[in-house]
């Protein structure tokens, strides 16, 4: 699973896309058609679920209703964020089925399609859609933000900075500063970026919860990477109070707890979240740190092996970072992990990608294999104490 910050801004995306629709008028399994039944969703009595059922039923009878389809897709994306359930992204794509494969769909569909494409690492296609959206609507902040997110993941920091600059003219100061801090965190400017973001968040009382969670999670990760564990803990807990089921946040906090050797808290945190591969992986890693859990650990390893094998058979490369970590830590196969980390590095270049690549190289005793990452760090900088430790090990200093 790769949950970018854009996923946690799904509510804002819905608002932005609604505005775009008005302007235009003035990895999961993909169903073959919008009316194909994949699974019956839980029937909860709350108003949101009733509204969702009504929209879904209405779309079944009006599959070409653009406004209805985009509304339903937006709601599914938000549900995917709130429930940590990746199936909802597939449901969102199904809602857009009549336009999904068009070379020039309506702009509001392009924006949603770009968001879904980047979630499955189809970055070139996502950027192509965003380019077309922005040609027609250059003042659409969400499109610039999604573009910046993809550019950062791919390591195009100059492009991401330029996109964040456009966001700054169109969105709130907190959104703009968070966008820029996300770039600064991986280009040797982590501490000043963190300080500016913290100050901006303090001055942004009343910010939408999804934006506050985005900022807090980034701040927590930045503190954790520089070794400020107490501060990271405070920020993670603040973010979890606002979004207790956010998938990316749960994974990031679980990683922090694993680094702190607190596996019991990871197991409790992820008790009902193992539908997501990346969260199941983190529970298995926690079980590995916990005495007396051999049977449960073996079951999780078997399940993960089956899921990764199925993803490989589908040609799905979204999980290569997690699969590399699985091979390295749970199956103790550093050669396989290094091959996966190398393939993953061709797609995305974030701190977690650096760490798993270096760790695989260390355990493979192959410093030369890490050259692409070493060159990258030399060119862009790093403020990650875990990466620094691995670098010392590669150089024989630990």
CSV table of C-alpha atoms in Angstrom, one decimal:
chain,number,residue,atom,x,y,z
A,1,UNK,CA,0.0,0.0,0.0
A,2,UNK,CA,1.2,3.4,-0.8
A,3,UNK,CA,-1.1,6.1,0.8
A,4,UNK,CA,0.1,9.5,-0.4
A,5,UNK,CA,-1.0,12.6,1.4
A,6,UNK,CA,-3.5,13.3,-1.4
A,7,UNK,CA,-5.5,10.3,-0.1
A,8,UNK,CA,-6.0,12.1,3.2
A,9,UNK,CA,-7.3,15.2,1.5
A,10,UNK,CA,-10.1,13.3,-0.2
A,11,UNK,CA,-12.8,15.5,1.3
A,12,UNK,CA,-11.0,18.6,-0.1
A,13,UNK,CA,-10.7,16.8,-3.4
A,14,UNK,CA,-14.5,16.3,-3.4
A,15,UNK,CA,-15.0,20.0,-2.9
A,16,UNK,CA,-12.5,20.9,-5.6
A,17,UNK,CA,-14.0,18.5,-8.1
A,18,UNK,CA,-17.5,19.9,-7.4
A,19,UNK,CA,-16.2,23.4,-8.1
A,20,UNK,CA,-14.5,22.1,-11.3
A,21,UNK,CA,-17.8,20.5,-12.5
A,22,UNK,CA,-19.6,23.8,-12.1
A,23,UNK,CA,-16.9,25.5,-14.1
A,24,UNK,CA,-17.1,22.9,-16.8
A,25,UNK,CA,-20.9,23.4,-17.0
A,26,UNK,CA,-20.7,27.3,-17.0
A,27,UNK,CA,-5.3,-1.9,-8.2
A,28,UNK,CA,-7.8,-3.4,-6.8
A,29,UNK,CA,-10.0,-5.3,-9.1
A,30,UNK,CA,-11.7,-3.2,-11.8
A,31,UNK,CA,-15.3,-4.2,-12.6
A,32,UNK,CA,-16.1,-4.6,-16.3
A,33,UNK,CA,-19.1,-2.3,-15.9
A,34,UNK,CA,-20.6,0.0,-13.4
A,35,UNK,CA,-23.5,-2.3,-12.6
A,36,UNK,CA,-21.3,-5.4,-11.9
A,37,UNK,CA,-21.8,-6.5,-8.3
A,38,UNK,CA,-18.4,-7.1,-6.6
A,39,UNK,CA,-19.5,-7.3,-3.0
A,40,UNK,CA,-22.4,-6.0,-0.9
A,41,UNK,CA,-21.3,-3.1,1.3
A,42,UNK,CA,-22.2,-3.2,4.9
A,43,UNK,CA,-25.7,-1.8,5.6
A,44,UNK,CA,-25.2,0.6,8.3
A,45,UNK,CA,-28.1,2.8,9.5
A,46,UNK,CA,-26.2,6.1,9.5
A,47,UNK,CA,-27.1,8.8,7.1
A,48,UNK,CA,-23.9,8.6,5.1
A,49,UNK,CA,-24.5,4.9,4.3
A,50,UNK,CA,-28.1,5.5,3.4
A,51,UNK,CA,-27.0,8.3,1.0
A,52,UNK,CA,-24.4,6.1,-0.5
A,53,UNK,CA,-26.9,3.3,-1.2
A,54,UNK,CA,-29.3,5.8,-2.7
A,55,UNK,CA,-26.6,7.2,-5.0
A,56,UNK,CA,-25.4,3.7,-6.0
A,57,UNK,CA,-28.9,2.6,-6.8
A,58,UNK,CA,-29.6,5.7,-8.8
A,59,UNK,CA,-26.4,5.4,-10.8
A,60,UNK,CA,-27.3,1.8,-11.7
A,61,UNK,CA,-30.3,3.2,-13.6
A,62,UNK,CA,-28.4,6.2,-14.9
A,63,UNK,CA,-24.8,5.0,-15.5
A,64,UNK,CA,-24.1,8.0,-17.8
A,65,UNK,CA,-25.1,10.6,-15.3
A,66,UNK,CA,-21.8,12.5,-14.9
A,67,UNK,CA,-22.7,14.5,-11.9
A,68,UNK,CA,-24.0,11.5,-10.1
A,69,UNK,CA,-21.0,9.3,-11.0
A,70,UNK,CA,-18.4,11.9,-9.9
A,71,UNK,CA,-20.3,12.5,-6.6
A,72,UNK,CA,-20.4,8.7,-5.9
A,73,UNK,CA,-16.7,8.3,-6.8
A,74,UNK,CA,-15.7,11.2,-4.5
A,75,UNK,CA,-17.6,9.5,-1.6
A,76,UNK,CA,-16.0,6.2,-2.3
A,77,UNK,CA,-12.5,7.8,-2.2
A,78,UNK,CA,-13.4,9.5,1.1
A,79,UNK,CA,-14.6,6.1,2.5
A,80,UNK,CA,-11.4,4.5,1.4
A,81,UNK,CA,-9.5,7.0,3.4
A,82,UNK,CA,-11.7,6.8,6.4
A,83,UNK,CA,-11.9,3.0,6.5
A,84,UNK,CA,-8.4,2.1,5.3
A,85,UNK,CA,-10.2,-0.2,2.8
A,86,UNK,CA,-8.6,-0.1,-0.6
A,87,UNK,CA,-11.7,-1.7,-2.2
A,88,UNK,CA,-13.4,1.6,-2.2
A,89,UNK,CA,-10.9,2.9,-4.7
A,90,UNK,CA,-12.0,0.2,-7.1
A,91,UNK,CA,-15.6,1.1,-6.5
A,92,UNK,CA,-14.8,4.7,-7.3
A,93,UNK,CA,-13.2,3.6,-10.6
A,94,UNK,CA,-16.3,1.5,-11.4
A,95,UNK,CA,-18.5,4.6,-10.9
A,96,UNK,CA,-16.5,6.3,-13.5
A,97,UNK,CA,-16.6,3.4,-15.9
A,98,UNK,CA,-18.3,5.1,-18.9
A,99,UNK,CA,-15.5,7.7,-19.1
A,100,UNK,CA,-12.5,5.8,-17.6
A,101,UNK,CA,-10.9,4.7,-20.8
A,102,UNK,CA,-11.7,7.8,-22.8
A,103,UNK,CA,-8.6,9.7,-24.1
A,104,UNK,CA,-10.3,13.0,-23.3
A,105,UNK,CA,-12.9,12.5,-20.6
A,106,UNK,CA,-14.6,15.5,-18.8
A,107,UNK,CA,-12.2,17.5,-16.7
A,108,UNK,CA,-13.9,16.4,-13.4
A,109,UNK,CA,-13.4,12.8,-14.4
A,110,UNK,CA,-9.7,13.5,-15.3
A,111,UNK,CA,-9.0,14.9,-11.9
A,112,UNK,CA,-10.6,11.9,-10.1
A,113,UNK,CA,-8.9,9.5,-12.5
A,114,UNK,CA,-5.5,11.1,-11.8
A,115,UNK,CA,-6.0,10.6,-8.1
A,116,UNK,CA,-6.9,7.0,-8.5
A,117,UNK,CA,-4.1,6.4,-11.0
A,118,UNK,CA,-1.5,7.8,-8.7
A,119,UNK,CA,-2.8,5.5,-5.9
A,120,UNK,CA,-1.8,2.5,-8.0
A,121,UNK,CA,1.5,4.0,-9.1
A,122,UNK,CA,0.5,4.8,-12.7
A,123,UNK,CA,2.3,8.1,-12.3
A,124,UNK,CA,2.9,8.9,-15.9
A,125,UNK,CA,-0.8,8.5,-16.7
A,126,UNK,CA,-1.8,10.5,-13.6
A,127,UNK,CA,0.5,13.4,-14.6
A,128,UNK,CA,-0.8,13.4,-18.1
A,129,UNK,CA,-4.4,13.7,-16.8
A,130,UNK,CA,-3.4,16.5,-14.5
A,131,UNK,CA,-1.6,18.3,-17.2
A,132,UNK,CA,-4.8,18.4,-19.3
A,133,UNK,CA,-6.9,19.5,-16.3
A,134,UNK,CA,-4.5,22.3,-15.5
A,135,UNK,CA,-4.4,23.5,-19.1
A,136,UNK,CA,-8.1,24.1,-19.0
A,137,UNK,CA,-8.3,25.1,-15.3
A,138,UNK,CA,-5.0,26.6,-14.2
A,139,UNK,CA,-6.4,27.9,-10.9
A,140,UNK,CA,-7.5,24.5,-9.6
A,141,UNK,CA,-5.5,24.1,-6.4
A,142,UNK,CA,-6.2,20.4,-5.9
A,143,UNK,CA,-4.8,19.5,-9.3
A,144,UNK,CA,-1.6,21.4,-8.5
A,145,UNK,CA,-1.4,19.7,-5.1
A,146,UNK,CA,-1.9,16.2,-6.6
A,147,UNK,CA,0.7,17.0,-9.2
A,148,UNK,CA,3.2,18.1,-6.4
A,149,UNK,CA,2.5,14.9,-4.5
A,150,UNK,CA,3.3,12.7,-7.5
A,151,UNK,CA,6.4,14.7,-8.4
A,152,UNK,CA,7.7,14.4,-4.8
A,153,UNK,CA,7.1,10.6,-4.8
A,154,UNK,CA,9.0,10.3,-8.0
A,155,UNK,CA,11.9,12.5,-6.9
A,156,UNK,CA,11.1,15.5,-9.2
A,157,UNK,CA,11.7,18.0,-6.5
A,158,UNK,CA,12.1,21.1,-8.7
A,159,UNK,CA,8.8,20.2,-10.4
A,160,UNK,CA,7.1,19.6,-7.0
A,161,UNK,CA,8.4,22.9,-5.6
A,162,UNK,CA,7.0,24.7,-8.7
A,163,UNK,CA,3.6,23.0,-8.2
A,164,UNK,CA,3.6,23.9,-4.5
A,165,UNK,CA,4.3,27.5,-5.5
A,166,UNK,CA,1.1,27.4,-7.6
A,167,UNK,CA,-0.8,25.9,-4.6
A,168,UNK,CA,0.4,28.8,-2.5
A,169,UNK,CA,-1.5,31.3,-4.7
A,170,UNK,CA,-4.7,29.3,-4.6
A,171,UNK,CA,-5.1,27.6,-1.2
A,172,UNK,CA,-4.6,28.3,2.5
A,173,UNK,CA,-1.2,29.0,3.9
A,174,UNK,CA,-1.3,25.7,5.8
A,175,UNK,CA,-1.9,23.6,2.7
A,176,UNK,CA,0.9,25.5,0.8
A,177,UNK,CA,3.4,25.2,3.6
A,178,UNK,CA,2.7,21.5,4.1
A,179,UNK,CA,3.1,20.9,0.4
A,180,UNK,CA,6.5,22.7,0.5
A,181,UNK,CA,7.5,20.9,3.7
A,182,UNK,CA,6.9,17.6,2.1
A,183,UNK,CA,9.6,18.5,-0.4
A,184,UNK,CA,11.9,20.1,2.1
A,185,UNK,CA,11.7,16.9,4.2
A,186,UNK,CA,13.6,14.9,1.6
A,187,UNK,CA,15.9,17.6,0.1
A,188,UNK,CA,18.2,18.4,3.1
A,189,UNK,CA,15.9,21.1,4.5
A,190,UNK,CA,14.0,19.0,7.0
A,191,UNK,CA,14.5,21.0,10.2
A,192,UNK,CA,13.7,24.5,8.9
A,193,UNK,CA,10.7,23.0,7.0
A,194,UNK,CA,9.5,21.3,10.1
A,195,UNK,CA,9.8,24.5,12.1
A,196,UNK,CA,7.9,26.5,9.6
A,197,UNK,CA,5.2,23.9,9.3
A,198,UNK,CA,4.8,23.6,13.1
A,199,UNK,CA,4.4,27.4,13.4
A,200,UNK,CA,2.0,27.6,10.5
A,201,UNK,CA,-0.2,24.8,12.0
A,202,UNK,CA,-0.2,26.6,15.4
A,203,UNK,CA,-1.5,29.7,13.5
A,204,UNK,CA,-4.1,27.8,11.6
A,205,UNK,CA,-6.8,27.2,14.2
A,206,UNK,CA,-9.9,25.8,12.7
A,207,UNK,CA,-8.2,24.2,9.7
A,208,UNK,CA,-10.2,21.3,8.2
A,209,UNK,CA,-9.5,18.1,10.0
A,210,UNK,CA,-8.1,16.3,6.9
A,211,UNK,CA,-5.6,19.1,6.3
A,212,UNK,CA,-4.6,19.1,10.0
A,213,UNK,CA,-4.1,15.4,9.9
A,214,UNK,CA,-1.9,15.7,6.8
A,215,UNK,CA,0.2,18.3,8.5
A,216,UNK,CA,0.5,16.5,11.8
A,217,UNK,CA,1.4,13.2,10.2
A,218,UNK,CA,4.2,14.9,8.2
A,219,UNK,CA,5.4,16.7,11.3
A,220,UNK,CA,5.4,13.4,13.3
A,221,UNK,CA,7.4,11.6,10.6
A,222,UNK,CA,9.9,14.5,10.4
A,223,UNK,CA,10.4,14.4,14.1
A,224,UNK,CA,10.8,10.6,14.1
A,225,UNK,CA,13.3,10.6,11.3
A,226,UNK,CA,15.6,13.0,13.2
A,227,UNK,CA,15.3,11.0,16.4
A,228,UNK,CA,12.9,13.3,18.4
A,229,UNK,CA,10.8,10.4,19.6
A,230,UNK,CA,8.8,12.2,22.3
A,231,UNK,CA,7.8,14.9,19.9
A,232,UNK,CA,6.9,12.4,17.2
A,233,UNK,CA,4.8,10.5,19.7
A,234,UNK,CA,2.8,13.6,20.7
A,235,UNK,CA,2.1,14.5,17.1
A,236,UNK,CA,1.1,11.0,16.0
A,237,UNK,CA,-1.4,10.8,18.9
A,238,UNK,CA,-2.8,14.2,18.1
A,239,UNK,CA,-3.3,13.1,14.5
A,240,UNK,CA,-4.9,9.8,15.5
A,241,UNK,CA,-7.3,11.7,17.7
A,242,UNK,CA,-8.6,13.4,14.6
A,243,UNK,CA,-8.4,10.4,12.2
A,244,UNK,CA,-8.2,7.1,14.1
A,245,UNK,CA,-8.7,4.9,11.0
A,246,UNK,CA,-6.5,6.8,8.5
A,247,UNK,CA,-4.5,4.0,6.7
A,248,UNK,CA,-1.4,6.0,6.0
A,249,UNK,CA,-1.3,7.4,9.5
A,250,UNK,CA,-1.8,4.0,11.0
A,251,UNK,CA,1.1,2.6,9.0
A,252,UNK,CA,3.4,5.5,9.8
A,253,UNK,CA,2.7,5.3,13.5
A,254,UNK,CA,3.1,1.5,13.5
A,255,UNK,CA,6.6,2.0,11.9
A,256,UNK,CA,7.5,4.5,14.6
A,257,UNK,CA,6.3,2.1,17.3
A,258,UNK,CA,8.3,-0.8,15.7
A,259,UNK,CA,11.4,1.4,15.7
A,260,UNK,CA,10.8,2.1,19.4
A,261,UNK,CA,10.5,-1.6,20.1
A,262,UNK,CA,6.9,-1.3,21.2
A,263,UNK,CA,5.2,-4.2,19.4
A,264,UNK,CA,2.3,-4.7,21.8
A,265,UNK,CA,1.0,-1.3,20.9
A,266,UNK,CA,1.3,-2.1,17.1
A,267,UNK,CA,-0.7,-5.3,17.6
A,268,UNK,CA,-3.4,-3.3,19.5
A,269,UNK,CA,-3.4,-0.5,17.0
A,270,UNK,CA,-3.9,-2.7,13.9
A,271,UNK,CA,-6.2,-5.3,15.4
A,272,UNK,CA,-9.0,-4.6,13.0
A,273,UNK,CA,-6.9,-3.2,10.1
A,274,UNK,CA,-5.3,-6.2,8.5
A,275,UNK,CA,-7.3,-6.2,5.3
A,276,UNK,CA,-4.7,-3.7,4.0
A,277,UNK,CA,-1.5,-5.5,3.1
A,278,UNK,CA,0.9,-2.9,4.4
A,279,UNK,CA,-0.9,-2.9,7.8
A,280,UNK,CA,-0.9,-6.7,8.0
A,281,UNK,CA,2.9,-6.6,7.3
A,282,UNK,CA,3.4,-4.3,10.2
A,283,UNK,CA,1.4,-6.5,12.5
A,284,UNK,CA,3.6,-9.5,11.4
A,285,UNK,CA,6.7,-7.4,12.2
A,286,UNK,CA,5.2,-6.6,15.6
A,287,UNK,CA,4.5,-10.3,16.2
A,288,UNK,CA,8.1,-11.1,15.3
A,289,UNK,CA,9.2,-8.8,18.2
A,290,UNK,CA,6.8,-10.5,20.6
A,291,UNK,CA,7.6,-13.8,22.4
A,292,UNK,CA,5.1,-16.6,22.3
A,293,UNK,CA,3.4,-15.6,19.0
A,294,UNK,CA,5.0,-18.1,16.6
A,295,UNK,CA,1.7,-19.5,15.4
A,296,UNK,CA,0.1,-16.1,14.7
A,297,UNK,CA,3.3,-14.9,13.1
A,298,UNK,CA,3.4,-18.0,10.8
A,299,UNK,CA,-0.2,-17.4,9.8
A,300,UNK,CA,0.5,-13.8,8.9
A,301,UNK,CA,3.6,-14.7,6.9
A,302,UNK,CA,1.6,-17.3,4.9
A,303,UNK,CA,-1.2,-14.7,4.2
A,304,UNK,CA,1.3,-12.1,3.2
A,305,UNK,CA,3.1,-14.5,0.9
A,306,UNK,CA,-0.2,-15.4,-0.8
A,307,UNK,CA,-1.1,-11.7,-1.2
A,308,UNK,CA,2.2,-10.7,-2.7
A,309,UNK,CA,2.2,-13.7,-5.0
A,310,UNK,CA,-1.2,-12.7,-6.3
A,311,UNK,CA,-0.1,-9.1,-6.8
A,312,UNK,CA,3.0,-10.3,-8.7
A,313,UNK,CA,0.8,-12.5,-10.9
A,314,UNK,CA,-1.4,-9.5,-11.7
A,315,UNK,CA,1.6,-7.4,-12.6
A,316,UNK,CA,0.8,-5.1,-9.6
A,317,UNK,CA,3.9,-3.2,-8.6
A,318,UNK,CA,2.3,-1.1,-5.9
A,319,UNK,CA,3.5,-3.2,-3.1
A,320,UNK,CA,7.2,-3.6,-4.0
A,321,UNK,CA,8.4,-1.6,-1.0
A,322,UNK,CA,6.3,-3.7,1.4
A,323,UNK,CA,7.3,-6.9,-0.4
A,324,UNK,CA,11.0,-6.0,-0.1
A,325,UNK,CA,10.5,-5.4,3.6
A,326,UNK,CA,8.6,-8.8,3.9
A,327,UNK,CA,11.4,-10.7,2.2
A,328,UNK,CA,14.1,-9.0,4.2
A,329,UNK,CA,12.6,-9.1,7.7
A,330,UNK,CA,10.2,-12.0,7.7
A,331,UNK,CA,11.6,-14.4,5.1
A,332,UNK,CA,15.2,-13.5,5.7
A,333,UNK,CA,16.0,-13.3,2.0
A,334,UNK,CA,18.1,-10.2,1.5
A,335,UNK,CA,18.9,-11.0,-2.2
A,336,UNK,CA,15.2,-11.1,-3.0
A,337,UNK,CA,14.6,-8.0,-0.9
A,338,UNK,CA,17.4,-6.1,-2.7
A,339,UNK,CA,16.0,-7.0,-6.1
A,340,UNK,CA,12.5,-5.7,-5.1
A,341,UNK,CA,14.0,-2.6,-3.5
A,342,UNK,CA,15.9,-1.9,-6.7
A,343,UNK,CA,12.8,-2.2,-8.8
A,344,UNK,CA,10.8,-0.1,-6.4
A,345,UNK,CA,13.5,2.6,-6.6
A,346,UNK,CA,12.7,3.0,-10.3
A,347,UNK,CA,9.2,4.1,-9.3
A,348,UNK,CA,9.3,6.0,-6.1
A,349,UNK,CA,12.0,7.7,-4.0
A,350,UNK,CA,10.8,8.5,-0.5
A,351,UNK,CA,12.5,8.0,2.9
A,352,UNK,CA,11.0,4.6,3.4
A,353,UNK,CA,12.3,3.5,-0.1
A,354,UNK,CA,15.7,4.7,0.9
A,355,UNK,CA,15.7,2.8,4.1
A,356,UNK,CA,14.5,-0.5,2.8
A,357,UNK,CA,17.0,-0.3,-0.1
A,358,UNK,CA,19.9,0.5,2.2
A,359,UNK,CA,18.9,-2.2,4.7
A,360,UNK,CA,18.7,-4.8,1.9
A,361,UNK,CA,22.1,-3.8,0.7
A,362,UNK,CA,23.6,-4.0,4.2
A,363,UNK,CA,22.1,-7.5,4.8
A,364,UNK,CA,23.2,-8.6,1.3
A,365,UNK,CA,26.8,-7.3,2.1
A,366,UNK,CA,26.6,-5.5,-1.3
A,367,UNK,CA,27.6,-1.9,-0.9
A,368,UNK,CA,27.9,-1.5,-4.6
A,369,UNK,CA,24.2,-2.3,-5.1
A,370,UNK,CA,23.3,0.7,-3.0
A,371,UNK,CA,25.1,3.2,-5.3
A,372,UNK,CA,21.9,4.7,-6.8
A,373,UNK,CA,20.7,5.5,-3.3
A,374,UNK,CA,24.1,6.8,-2.2
A,375,UNK,CA,24.3,9.1,-5.2
A,376,UNK,CA,20.7,10.3,-4.5
A,377,UNK,CA,21.5,11.1,-0.9
A,378,UNK,CA,24.7,12.9,-1.9
A,379,UNK,CA,22.7,15.0,-4.5
A,380,UNK,CA,19.7,15.8,-2.3
A,381,UNK,CA,20.6,15.3,1.3
A,382,UNK,CA,19.0,13.3,4.1
A,383,UNK,CA,18.0,14.0,7.7
A,384,UNK,CA,17.1,10.4,8.6
A,385,UNK,CA,18.9,8.9,11.6
A,386,UNK,CA,18.0,5.4,10.5
A,387,UNK,CA,19.3,5.9,7.0
A,388,UNK,CA,22.5,7.4,8.5
A,389,UNK,CA,23.0,4.3,10.6
A,390,UNK,CA,22.6,2.1,7.6
A,391,UNK,CA,25.1,4.3,5.6
A,392,UNK,CA,27.6,3.8,8.4
A,393,UNK,CA,27.1,0.0,8.2
A,394,UNK,CA,27.6,0.0,4.5
A,395,UNK,CA,30.9,1.9,4.9
A,396,UNK,CA,32.0,-0.5,7.7
A,397,UNK,CA,31.5,2.1,10.5
A,398,UNK,CA,29.1,0.0,12.6
